[in-house]
Amino acid sequence: MKKVEDGQTTVYLGNSYEKNVTANTVTTYYYAGPQRVAQRQATVVSYSVGDNLGSTSLTTDANGAEVGRQKYFPFGAPRIQTGTLKWVLS
């Protein structure tokens, strides 16, 4: 699948691989069953921690340091976001 948005062209292969053709970046996503648990962009790995409903609520770097946090309103609308959390409603 291909998406063009805001001048950026992104190509997707399933839900595990995306390439931003414009920026020439590749992101690979890793899963434990249906839950996305990690992503790699170049040599940078980050990990996703889910809340009790399975939504991403915390992202950490490879050392376990928090890089982003997300909280939600009922029915999933983002309420609070801190840091650089790429994963929303995984």
PDB file of C-alpha atoms in Angstrom:
ATOM      1  CA  MET A   1       0.000   0.000   0.000  1.00  0.00           C
ATOM      2  CA  LYS A   2       1.174   3.553  -0.699  1.00  0.00           C
ATOM      3  CA  LYS A   3       0.163   6.799   1.017  1.00  0.00           C
ATOM      4  CA  VAL A   4       0.960  10.355  -0.033  1.00  0.00           C
ATOM      5  CA  GLU A   5       0.340  12.961   2.672  1.00  0.00           C
ATOM      6  CA  ASP A   6       1.844  16.399   3.298  1.00  0.00           C
ATOM      7  CA  GLY A   7       4.358  15.869   0.493  1.00  0.00           C
ATOM      8  CA  GLN A   8       5.597  12.590   2.008  1.00  0.00           C
ATOM      9  CA  THR A   9       5.266   9.272   0.154  1.00  0.00           C
ATOM     10  CA  THR A  10       5.181   6.187   2.377  1.00  0.00           C
ATOM     11  CA  VAL A  11       5.028   2.561   1.216  1.00  0.00           C
ATOM     12  CA  TYR A  12       3.694  -0.146   3.568  1.00  0.00           C
ATOM     13  CA  LEU A  13       4.239  -3.909   3.433  1.00  0.00           C
ATOM     14  CA  GLY A  14       1.704  -5.432   5.778  1.00  0.00           C
ATOM     15  CA  ASN A  15       1.850  -3.982   9.269  1.00  0.00           C
ATOM     16  CA  SER A  16       5.531  -4.792   9.864  1.00  0.00           C
ATOM     17  CA  TYR A  17       7.372  -2.554   7.399  1.00  0.00           C
ATOM     18  CA  GLU A  18       7.098   1.010   6.197  1.00  0.00           C
ATOM     19  CA  LYS A  19       9.396   3.055   4.007  1.00  0.00           C
ATOM     20  CA  ASN A  20       9.159   6.806   3.726  1.00  0.00           C
ATOM     21  CA  VAL A  21      10.342   7.148   0.144  1.00  0.00           C
ATOM     22  CA  THR A  22      10.661  10.926   0.404  1.00  0.00           C
ATOM     23  CA  ALA A  23      12.904  10.850   3.495  1.00  0.00           C
ATOM     24  CA  ASN A  24      14.474   7.477   2.583  1.00  0.00           C
ATOM     25  CA  THR A  25      13.786   6.014   6.044  1.00  0.00           C
ATOM     26  CA  VAL A  26      12.683   2.471   6.854  1.00  0.00           C
ATOM     27  CA  THR A  27      10.772   1.497   9.996  1.00  0.00           C
ATOM     28  CA  THR A  28      10.309  -2.148  10.975  1.00  0.00           C
ATOM     29  CA  TYR A  29       7.688  -3.084  13.579  1.00  0.00           C
ATOM     30  CA  TYR A  30       7.849  -6.153  15.837  1.00  0.00           C
ATOM     31  CA  TYR A  31       4.887  -7.953  17.404  1.00  0.00           C
ATOM     32  CA  ALA A  32       4.150 -10.383  20.233  1.00  0.00           C
ATOM     33  CA  GLY A  33       0.927 -11.906  18.965  1.00  0.00           C
ATOM     34  CA  PRO A  34      -1.331  -9.010  17.948  1.00  0.00           C
ATOM     35  CA  GLN A  35       0.426  -6.434  20.174  1.00  0.00           C
ATOM     36  CA  ARG A  36       3.133  -4.192  18.686  1.00  0.00           C
ATOM     37  CA  VAL A  37       6.040  -4.272  21.124  1.00  0.00           C
ATOM     38  CA  ALA A  38       9.017  -2.680  19.362  1.00  0.00           C
ATOM     39  CA  GLN A  39      10.136  -0.733  16.344  1.00  0.00           C
ATOM     40  CA  ARG A  40      13.459  -0.148  14.630  1.00  0.00           C
ATOM     41  CA  GLN A  41      14.338   2.862  12.516  1.00  0.00           C
ATOM     42  CA  ALA A  42      17.894   2.549  11.171  1.00  0.00           C
ATOM     43  CA  THR A  43      19.847   1.487  14.293  1.00  0.00           C
ATOM     44  CA  VAL A  44      17.437   3.042  16.815  1.00  0.00           C
ATOM     45  CA  VAL A  45      15.176   0.575  18.641  1.00  0.00           C
ATOM     46  CA  SER A  46      12.269   1.640  20.844  1.00  0.00           C
ATOM     47  CA  TYR A  47       9.809  -0.423  22.847  1.00  0.00           C
ATOM     48  CA  SER A  48       6.087  -0.016  23.381  1.00  0.00           C
ATOM     49  CA  VAL A  49       4.361  -0.703  26.694  1.00  0.00           C
ATOM     50  CA  GLY A  50       0.602  -1.176  26.562  1.00  0.00           C
ATOM     51  CA  ASP A  51      -2.070  -0.208  29.040  1.00  0.00           C
ATOM     52  CA  ASN A  52      -4.817  -2.497  30.343  1.00  0.00           C
ATOM     53  CA  LEU A  53      -6.797  -2.001  27.099  1.00  0.00           C
ATOM     54  CA  GLY A  54      -3.888  -2.809  24.794  1.00  0.00           C
ATOM     55  CA  SER A  55      -3.208   0.756  23.653  1.00  0.00           C
ATOM     56  CA  THR A  56       0.335   2.081  23.667  1.00  0.00           C
ATOM     57  CA  SER A  57       0.780   4.135  26.813  1.00  0.00           C
ATOM     58  CA  LEU A  58       4.566   4.322  27.136  1.00  0.00           C
ATOM     59  CA  THR A  59       7.511   4.209  24.745  1.00  0.00           C
ATOM     60  CA  THR A  60      11.050   3.557  25.961  1.00  0.00           C
ATOM     61  CA  ASP A  61      14.438   3.587  24.299  1.00  0.00           C
ATOM     62  CA  ALA A  62      16.704   0.536  24.165  1.00  0.00           C
ATOM     63  CA  ASN A  63      17.996   1.360  27.675  1.00  0.00           C
ATOM     64  CA  GLY A  64      14.506   1.493  29.187  1.00  0.00           C
ATOM     65  CA  ALA A  65      14.416   5.282  29.525  1.00  0.00           C
ATOM     66  CA  GLU A  66      11.020   6.855  28.875  1.00  0.00           C
ATOM     67  CA  VAL A  67      10.822   8.752  25.580  1.00  0.00           C
ATOM     68  CA  GLY A  68       7.059   9.248  25.390  1.00  0.00           C
ATOM     69  CA  ARG A  69       3.789   8.724  27.245  1.00  0.00           C
ATOM     70  CA  GLN A  70       0.178   8.775  26.020  1.00  0.00           C
ATOM     71  CA  LYS A  71      -3.127   8.793  27.928  1.00  0.00           C
ATOM     72  CA  TYR A  72      -6.565   8.459  26.385  1.00  0.00           C
ATOM     73  CA  PHE A  73     -10.138   9.630  26.803  1.00  0.00           C
ATOM     74  CA  PRO A  74     -12.899   6.996  26.776  1.00  0.00           C
ATOM     75  CA  PHE A  75     -13.278   5.482  23.289  1.00  0.00           C
ATOM     76  CA  GLY A  76      -9.621   6.107  22.444  1.00  0.00           C
ATOM     77  CA  ALA A  77      -9.167   9.794  21.672  1.00  0.00           C
ATOM     78  CA  PRO A  78      -5.693  10.977  22.772  1.00  0.00           C
ATOM     79  CA  ARG A  79      -5.862  13.011  26.007  1.00  0.00           C
ATOM     80  CA  ILE A  80      -2.265  13.688  27.047  1.00  0.00           C
ATOM     81  CA  GLN A  81       0.927  13.131  25.086  1.00  0.00           C
ATOM     82  CA  THR A  82       4.460  13.781  26.272  1.00  0.00           C
ATOM     83  CA  GLY A  83       7.763  13.178  24.551  1.00  0.00           C
ATOM     84  CA  THR A  84       8.105  11.611  21.143  1.00  0.00           C
ATOM     85  CA  LEU A  85       5.490   8.890  21.063  1.00  0.00           C
ATOM     86  CA  LYS A  86       5.039   7.683  17.498  1.00  0.00           C
ATOM     87  CA  TRP A  87       2.703   4.828  18.343  1.00  0.00           C
ATOM     88  CA  VAL A  88      -0.823   5.896  19.021  1.00  0.00           C
ATOM     89  CA  LEU A  89      -3.535   3.288  19.541  1.00  0.00           C
ATOM     90  CA  SER A  90      -1.530   0.276  18.545  1.00  0.00           C
TER      91      SER A  90
END
